[in-house]
Amino acid sequence: MAYWQAMLDGSILPDAVYTDWVNESSRLRKADMVARARWFEANSALANRLARVFVDYTVGPNGLLCVPNSSSERFNNLATEIWRATMDSIFLRPLGQNGWAGALSAVAWRWFFDGEIYLYTGIRRDGSPFVQAIEAQNVATPPRKTANTIVDGVEIDRETGEPLAYWVREAGGSFRRLEAAQVIHVFDPARAGEYRGTPLIAPVLSDLLLLADLEMLERRSLQAAADLAVVLKLNAGEFTDVDIRAQLLGFAADSPEEQAQDISARYEAYKKIMGGRTIALQKDEDAQIVVPNRPSTEQLQFWTYLVDKICAGVNTPSLLVLPPRQAQGTVVRAQVEAANNYFRSAAQVMMGVVRRIYEHVMRAVISLKYQRLSLPADYLAVSVRAPKQITVDAGYTSAAMINELAAGATHWELIYAPMGLDAREELRKKADLVMYIRQLAEERGLNPSEIASAAGAGVTINRRSLEQDNTDSSNGGDA
């Protein structure tokens, strides 16, 4: 009851409101969230690991695969050649310097930390297509522009609510208006009327900050404990009784220089023996050494809870982020399945982005080089394949895939695509290898199955070698 009363009083949710997204959103509020997210991007190993897992299972290590899927197989072959010749140079540098896979990974990375990124699809002077990445902070409302039609840099149609254009701040401070049809806004809106994205890591920013504070306090505690090597208690204290009486009577048994040298010599001797900082106490004084036994079991349990909470906040099981703890196999499979569902959902956003880039490339290249080509009506049709899913048992998954293929429940494209491979090309390679095996078998007088099957070839070779050895032995005996 106290919790709900505190919520009503505003002590827990002081800025919670119940209104439309446009009225609730604030550029300063978003800028603060993105700035915090980028700070953790630069300083938090946990945040970086979460982002890497997100990228790996959203776009994959090879990027998302595009397979032309028009009604004309002849055009599909041409479209495949066009796409492969263009994909690694479509993104402008520096984002595109690592090719298609690197650029898509960078886009997904910025989506994770910034909540959005904009891709401008344009045409170079020579007619070739390009894609330019625009970060979130560069999309803003220009000065002296009415806020009724522009919401944080997004110009909208007040009747339909659809974006008409995006206003981009350039290097000199001027603004450029880009038509919405030329811009791919990479984000995942969760509310009606939401025109700007929120960092995917936003729900756990406060938890990451708490974790960083706890780590800093523990680090200071361990440093302080390690710096204090020993507390040394002397029978006579730091000074003898003669020294103390001499100081009380106003004269010293030794000169100040001699006293300083004596104290310094004693300190250096203790330091060499004991190491670290050595403290000498007066007689009858006592001190206890604080043994570094932190963090305690309770603290470790809270840290584990906090890490699990952060991972759950971005829909990623902690077993994918940190070394796995002991867990039941059924529980692990359930967590992996839930994570796969989330990553498939996030991959759909990136697949839509890739589909629009593919269409932009096809339109530009065909209008530039193949104007007289007879095109099928669905020449822009393409299949974008999701990356490989998480698996906890590769052998079980492989056997299940083979059984599904034999039963007709799946096909080669669904098998090769998660590995970043084109099924048509791989099957073509397989056919070429089959022809080569037949030719090689005919040349050597072998059965093609003896070459195609590694186990069969091994058995055959061993049997023939054994027969040859027996023949040689027989000939040797007769001689």
C-alpha positions as MATLAB code, in Angstrom:
seq = 'MAYWQAMLDGSILPDAVYTDWVNESSRLRKADMVARARWFEANSALANRLARVFVDYTVGPNGLLCVPNSSSERFNNLATEIWRATMDSIFLRPLGQNGWAGALSAVAWRWFFDGEIYLYTGIRRDGSPFVQAIEAQNVATPPRKTANTIVDGVEIDRETGEPLAYWVREAGGSFRRLEAAQVIHVFDPARAGEYRGTPLIAPVLSDLLLLADLEMLERRSLQAAADLAVVLKLNAGEFTDVDIRAQLLGFAADSPEEQAQDISARYEAYKKIMGGRTIALQKDEDAQIVVPNRPSTEQLQFWTYLVDKICAGVNTPSLLVLPPRQAQGTVVRAQVEAANNYFRSAAQVMMGVVRRIYEHVMRAVISLKYQRLSLPADYLAVSVRAPKQITVDAGYTSAAMINELAAGATHWELIYAPMGLDAREELRKKADLVMYIRQLAEERGLNPSEIASAAGAGVTINRRSLEQDNTDSSNGGDA';
ca = [
       0.000    0.000    0.000;
       2.844    2.365    0.836;
       4.348    1.702   -2.589;
       1.182    2.690   -4.436;
       0.708    5.703   -2.180;
       4.253    6.777   -2.976;
       3.506    6.414   -6.664;
       0.405    8.556   -6.302;
       2.381   11.148   -4.365;
       4.889   11.285   -7.195;
       7.961   10.275   -5.199;
       8.669    7.246   -7.416;
       7.304    8.459  -10.746;
       7.662   12.224  -10.493;
       7.458   12.911  -14.241;
       4.910   10.269  -15.270;
       2.179   11.626  -17.517;
      -0.797   10.213  -19.382;
      -1.026   11.902  -22.763;
      -0.092   11.546  -26.426;
       3.469   10.821  -27.419;
       3.872   14.219  -29.081;
       2.863   16.027  -25.880;
       4.908   13.718  -23.681;
       8.135   13.743  -25.688;
      10.856   16.314  -25.238;
      14.061   16.765  -27.220;
      16.002   17.527  -24.033;
      14.627   14.394  -22.434;
      15.622   12.249  -25.414;
      19.028   13.914  -25.656;
      19.654   13.107  -21.985;
      18.730    9.439  -22.523;
      20.930    9.094  -25.608;
      23.837   10.850  -23.869;
      23.607    8.420  -20.939;
      23.325    5.447  -23.284;
      26.412    6.577  -25.200;
      28.313    7.015  -21.929;
      27.632    3.371  -21.086;
      28.562    2.448  -24.643;
      31.997    3.938  -24.003;
      32.467    2.788  -20.394;
      30.413   -0.333  -19.666;
      31.570   -3.805  -20.673;
      28.120   -5.194  -19.879;
      26.366   -2.670  -22.150;
      28.797   -3.442  -24.965;
      28.261   -7.165  -24.591;
      24.480   -6.721  -24.683;
      24.802   -4.632  -27.850;
      27.067   -7.214  -29.492;
      24.622  -10.044  -28.781;
      21.798   -7.907  -30.173;
      23.742   -7.185  -33.372;
      24.882  -10.792  -33.827;
      21.355  -12.190  -33.732;
      19.635   -9.280  -35.503;
      21.785   -8.871  -38.621;
      24.276  -11.723  -38.215;
      28.036  -11.776  -38.839;
      27.594  -11.755  -42.641;
      24.765   -9.242  -42.872;
      21.243  -10.038  -43.996;
      21.047  -12.052  -47.220;
      18.990  -10.799  -50.166;
      17.693  -13.380  -52.654;
      15.918  -11.968  -55.751;
      12.510  -13.565  -55.961;
      10.775  -12.316  -59.104;
       8.718  -14.512  -61.426;
      11.590  -14.610  -63.952;
      14.523  -16.856  -63.053;
      16.613  -15.221  -65.757;
      16.090  -11.799  -64.220;
      16.788  -13.219  -60.751;
      20.248  -14.256  -61.932;
      20.882  -10.767  -63.302;
      19.547   -9.131  -60.128;
      21.866  -11.317  -58.044;
      24.857  -10.124  -60.057;
      23.761   -6.481  -59.732;
      23.264   -6.776  -55.971;
      26.592   -8.497  -55.339;
      28.432   -5.908  -57.382;
      26.798   -3.053  -55.437;
      26.148   -4.187  -51.862;
      29.663   -3.688  -50.463;
      29.930   -0.133  -51.811;
      26.362    1.069  -51.283;
      27.044    2.734  -47.905;
      29.116    5.904  -47.912;
      32.319    5.956  -45.873;
      33.279    5.786  -43.104;
      30.282    3.605  -42.196;
      30.632    1.589  -45.389;
      34.370    0.961  -45.254;
      33.811   -2.555  -43.867;
      31.351   -3.558  -46.567;
      27.751   -4.673  -46.328;
      28.025   -6.723  -43.145;
      29.999   -4.057  -41.295;
      27.598   -1.280  -42.274;
      24.521   -3.256  -41.202;
      26.191   -4.080  -37.882;
      26.890   -0.381  -37.305;
      23.261    0.492  -38.096;
      21.962   -2.092  -35.617;
      24.520   -0.910  -33.030;
      23.324    2.680  -33.261;
      19.712    1.520  -33.106;
      20.512   -0.230  -29.820;
      22.188    2.756  -28.134;
      20.510    5.733  -29.862;
      17.099    4.194  -30.484;
      17.185    5.198  -34.146;
      19.295    6.045  -37.152;
      18.358    7.540  -40.520;
      19.484    6.222  -43.913;
      19.279    8.597  -46.858;
      19.006    6.790  -50.191;
      20.476    8.966  -52.944;
      22.052    8.898  -56.400;
      25.655    9.877  -57.149;
      26.578   12.122  -60.035;
      27.462    9.108  -62.168;
      23.996    7.654  -61.576;
      25.038    4.951  -59.113;
      23.068    4.548  -55.881;
      24.352    5.228  -52.375;
      23.104    5.159  -48.782;
      24.179    7.810  -46.279;
      23.775    7.249  -42.525;
      22.518   10.178  -40.429;
      22.739    9.972  -36.640;
      19.826   10.921  -34.415;
      21.229   14.192  -33.030;
      21.421   15.684  -36.533;
      17.671   15.463  -37.127;
      16.098   18.492  -35.456;
      13.554   21.245  -35.959;
      15.112   24.271  -37.691;
      14.842   27.677  -35.992;
      11.860   29.809  -36.954;
       9.887   26.773  -38.080;
       6.393   26.194  -36.750;
       6.103   23.287  -34.324;
       2.613   22.492  -35.588;
       3.951   20.693  -38.637;
       7.447   19.636  -37.457;
       7.911   17.356  -34.469;
      11.573   17.182  -33.393;
      12.853   17.377  -36.961;
      10.104   15.228  -38.516;
       7.741   17.151  -40.783;
       4.321   15.493  -40.688;
       1.016   15.661  -42.482;
      -1.450   16.928  -39.890;
      -4.367   15.163  -41.550;
      -2.849   11.680  -41.766;
       0.030   11.961  -39.301;
       2.490   10.436  -41.771;
       6.016   11.845  -42.099;
       6.518   14.061  -45.127;
      10.170   15.009  -44.692;
      13.102   15.042  -42.282;
      15.118   18.153  -41.422;
      18.829   17.435  -41.088;
      21.351   19.790  -39.505;
      24.505   20.056  -41.606;
      28.069   20.963  -40.624;
      27.687   24.719  -41.074;
      24.540   24.889  -38.957;
      22.194   25.074  -41.946;
      19.326   22.622  -42.399;
      18.494   20.398  -45.338;
      15.024   19.022  -46.029;
      14.937   15.379  -47.132;
      11.800   13.832  -48.546;
      10.460   10.989  -46.440;
      10.399    8.708  -49.502;
      14.204    8.979  -49.668;
      14.835    8.349  -45.982;
      14.709    5.020  -44.143;
      14.017    5.695  -40.479;
      15.456    2.730  -38.570;
      13.510    2.437  -35.312;
      10.758    0.406  -33.726;
       7.789    2.601  -32.707;
       5.790    1.291  -29.780;
       3.087    3.971  -29.697;
       0.744    5.622  -32.163;
       2.133    8.950  -33.263;
       5.697    8.122  -32.195;
       8.077    9.863  -34.601;
      11.407    9.414  -32.792;
      13.022    6.320  -31.374;
      14.019    5.522  -27.803;
      17.277    3.719  -26.976;
      16.671    0.005  -26.560;
      18.818    0.189  -23.457;
      16.731    3.007  -21.925;
      14.754    0.826  -19.446;
      17.949   -0.241  -17.683;
      19.977    2.987  -17.687;
      19.344    3.570  -13.965;
      20.280   -0.042  -13.182;
      23.504    0.266  -15.175;
      24.305    3.436  -13.250;
      23.678    1.672   -9.934;
      25.902   -1.213  -11.011;
      28.669    1.218  -11.996;
      28.413    3.001   -8.622;
      28.600   -0.285   -6.710;
      31.609   -1.380   -8.723;
      33.366    1.927   -8.061;
      32.745    1.668   -4.294;
      34.025   -1.908   -4.206;
      37.104   -0.897   -6.182;
      37.882    1.885   -3.708;
      37.420   -0.471   -0.779;
      39.774   -3.058   -2.265;
      42.368   -0.414   -3.123;
      42.287    0.982    0.410;
      42.601   -2.505    1.936;
      45.447   -3.439   -0.394;
      47.318   -0.184    0.304;
      47.356   -0.766    4.075;
      49.812   -3.650    4.530;
      50.122   -3.864    8.342;
      49.493   -1.911   11.542;
      52.592   -2.188   13.754;
      52.298   -1.731   17.549;
      55.577   -1.062   19.451;
      56.135   -1.727   23.123;
      57.490    1.772   23.626;
      55.483    3.508   20.950;
      57.085    5.689   18.331;
      59.280    7.535   20.894;
      61.063    6.450   24.044;
      60.166    7.831   27.491;
      63.341    9.899   27.400;
      62.278   11.493   24.154;
      58.796   12.293   25.489;
      60.153   13.829   28.775;
      62.673   15.852   26.827;
      59.927   17.284   24.664;
      57.760   18.097   27.706;
      60.661   19.923   29.450;
      61.365   21.907   26.342;
      64.644   20.355   25.286;
      65.468   17.397   23.142;
      67.760   14.535   24.009;
      69.016   14.707   20.440;
      69.130   17.495   17.940;
      66.115   17.847   15.573;
      68.263   16.669   12.708;
      69.266   13.557   14.601;
      65.649   12.878   15.624;
      64.470   13.219   12.022;
      67.194   10.899   10.800;
      66.393    8.365   13.520;
      62.641    8.374   12.757;
      63.277    8.201    9.021;
      65.679    5.281    9.439;
      63.218    3.389   11.639;
      60.375    4.014    9.149;
      62.431    2.789    6.199;
      63.482   -0.311    8.133;
      59.871   -1.176    8.973;
      58.829   -0.497    5.383;
      61.457   -2.855    3.997;
      60.427   -5.560    6.443;
      56.659   -5.191    6.310;
      56.017   -3.585    2.899;
      53.307   -1.030    2.029;
      52.384    1.660    4.538;
      53.622    0.861    8.067;
      51.926    2.609   10.981;
      53.580    2.846   14.406;
      51.223    3.441   17.336;
      51.763    4.934   20.753;
      51.981    2.650   23.758;
      48.668    1.152   24.925;
      47.028    2.069   21.616;
      45.502   -0.540   19.371;
      44.246   -0.837   15.810;
      42.607   -3.576   13.798;
      43.476   -4.484   10.249;
      40.421   -4.613    7.984;
      40.700   -7.871    6.090;
      39.471   -7.433    2.454;
      36.510   -9.815    2.465;
      34.271   -7.855    0.130;
      32.018   -8.264   -1.685;
      30.052  -10.419    0.722;
      27.720  -13.242   -0.270;
      24.712  -10.946    0.079;
      26.376   -8.325   -2.102;
      27.190  -10.914   -4.766;
      23.584  -12.078   -4.764;
      22.389   -8.513   -5.266;
      24.893   -8.011   -8.076;
      23.639  -11.181   -9.742;
      20.066   -9.982   -9.405;
      21.015   -6.600  -10.852;
      22.834   -8.123  -13.848;
      19.913  -10.489  -14.523;
      17.523   -7.543  -14.325;
      19.584   -5.526  -16.805;
      19.744   -8.437  -19.235;
      16.005   -9.049  -18.903;
      15.375   -5.356  -19.557;
      16.846   -5.723  -23.050;
      15.296   -9.173  -23.640;
      18.607  -11.022  -23.550;
      19.224  -13.981  -21.211;
      22.215  -13.446  -18.951;
      23.607  -16.825  -20.062;
      24.346  -15.213  -23.463;
      26.201  -12.332  -21.815;
      28.148  -13.813  -18.905;
      29.605  -17.254  -18.176;
      26.575  -19.460  -17.543;
      25.668  -20.460  -14.024;
      24.200  -23.814  -13.134;
      20.696  -24.084  -14.534;
      18.274  -26.774  -15.561;
      18.334  -27.665  -19.248;
      14.614  -27.041  -19.681;
      14.950  -23.565  -18.168;
      17.869  -22.754  -20.454;
      15.949  -23.886  -23.536;
      12.952  -21.767  -22.493;
      15.163  -18.682  -22.103;
      16.840  -19.300  -25.450;
      13.490  -19.741  -27.181;
      12.183  -16.480  -25.701;
      15.366  -14.711  -26.827;
      15.007  -16.160  -30.326;
      11.474  -14.774  -30.557;
      12.706  -11.316  -29.591;
      15.659  -11.356  -31.981;
      13.429  -12.555  -34.834;
      11.100   -9.631  -34.123;
      14.015   -7.172  -34.110;
      15.399   -8.767  -37.278;
      12.114   -8.012  -39.033;
      12.834   -4.299  -38.653;
      16.280   -4.691  -40.190;
      14.893   -6.945  -42.936;
      12.470   -4.177  -43.888;
      15.397   -1.756  -44.036;
      17.400   -4.094  -46.262;
      14.407   -4.620  -48.545;
      14.112   -0.859  -49.149;
      17.849   -0.589  -49.842;
      17.618   -3.453  -52.335;
      14.711   -1.776  -54.131;
      16.666    1.502  -54.273;
      19.660   -0.288  -55.805;
      17.579   -2.138  -58.404;
      15.729    0.996  -59.532;
      18.937    3.029  -59.851;
      21.104    0.415  -61.600;
      18.408   -0.743  -64.011;
      17.545    2.819  -65.033;
      21.266    3.498  -65.512;
      22.432    0.378  -67.367;
      19.418   -1.720  -68.408;
      16.881    0.753  -69.739;
      15.939   -1.472  -72.686;
      15.659   -4.631  -70.646;
      12.248   -6.265  -70.516;
      11.443   -6.440  -66.809;
       8.961   -8.701  -65.059;
       6.175   -6.894  -63.254;
       7.569   -7.990  -59.890;
      11.218   -7.246  -60.640;
      11.662   -5.635  -57.188;
      10.552   -8.788  -55.360;
      13.195  -10.050  -52.960;
      13.448  -12.480  -50.066;
      15.482  -11.229  -47.111;
      16.604  -14.038  -44.833;
      16.907  -13.697  -41.078;
      20.249  -14.530  -39.409;
      20.981  -17.781  -37.676;
      19.092  -18.427  -34.461;
      20.564  -19.219  -31.077;
      21.041  -22.909  -30.469;
      22.092  -24.812  -27.352;
      22.422  -28.220  -29.022;
      23.930  -28.084  -32.510;
      23.730  -31.850  -33.013;
      20.049  -32.014  -32.118;
      19.271  -28.993  -34.306;
      21.178  -30.446  -37.271;
      19.407  -33.815  -37.022;
      16.032  -32.103  -36.759;
      16.822  -29.968  -39.819;
      17.738  -33.056  -41.862;
      14.499  -34.765  -40.853;
      12.464  -31.661  -41.736;
      14.160  -31.475  -45.130;
      13.415  -35.145  -45.819;
       9.781  -34.674  -44.770;
       9.382  -31.546  -46.921;
       8.753  -29.308  -43.906;
      11.623  -27.006  -44.914;
      13.727  -26.285  -48.005;
      17.315  -25.463  -48.926;
      16.829  -21.710  -48.891;
      15.767  -21.735  -45.238;
      18.810  -23.855  -44.401;
      21.476  -21.875  -46.264;
      20.161  -18.348  -45.658;
      20.901  -18.181  -41.881;
      24.520  -18.990  -42.763;
      24.625  -16.041  -45.173;
      24.631  -18.275  -48.269;
      22.485  -18.303  -51.394;
      20.721  -21.671  -51.811;
      20.712  -21.400  -55.611;
      24.438  -20.832  -55.759;
      25.196  -23.545  -53.216;
      23.062  -26.097  -55.073;
      24.774  -25.077  -58.288;
      28.125  -25.751  -56.607;
      26.826  -29.097  -55.433;
      25.789  -30.016  -58.988;
      29.245  -29.030  -60.262;
      30.873  -31.229  -57.622;
      28.628  -34.173  -58.566;
      29.696  -33.839  -62.219;
      33.351  -33.627  -61.210;
      33.057  -36.727  -58.988;
      31.549  -38.690  -61.895;
      34.337  -37.637  -64.249;
      37.012  -38.442  -61.667;
      35.473  -41.854  -60.925;
      35.421  -42.693  -64.636;
      39.060  -41.679  -65.017;
      40.219  -43.795  -62.054;
      37.869  -46.725  -62.581;
      36.026  -46.209  -59.300;
      32.433  -46.085  -58.251;
      31.309  -42.440  -57.710;
      29.912  -43.397  -54.293;
      33.412  -44.374  -53.192;
      34.559  -40.785  -53.735;
      31.409  -39.020  -52.567;
      31.215  -40.876  -49.249;
      34.199  -40.284  -46.991;
      33.400  -43.361  -44.861;
      32.849  -45.542  -47.922;
      36.080  -44.354  -49.503;
      37.985  -45.175  -46.352;
      36.525  -48.669  -46.177;
      37.182  -49.298  -49.859;
      40.765  -48.090  -49.686;
      41.508  -50.193  -46.638;
      39.978  -53.319  -48.222;
      41.932  -52.866  -51.445;
      45.133  -52.248  -49.532;
      44.524  -55.397  -47.500;
      43.887  -57.443  -50.656;
      47.073  -56.066  -52.223;
      49.072  -56.928  -49.112;
      47.714  -60.486  -49.133;
      48.645  -60.881  -52.809;
      52.158  -59.666  -52.154;
      52.513  -62.083  -49.219;
      51.315  -65.013  -51.317;
      53.765  -64.210  -54.089;
      56.560  -63.926  -51.608;
      55.743  -67.359  -50.090;
      55.770  -69.111  -53.473;
      59.124  -67.641  -54.268;
];
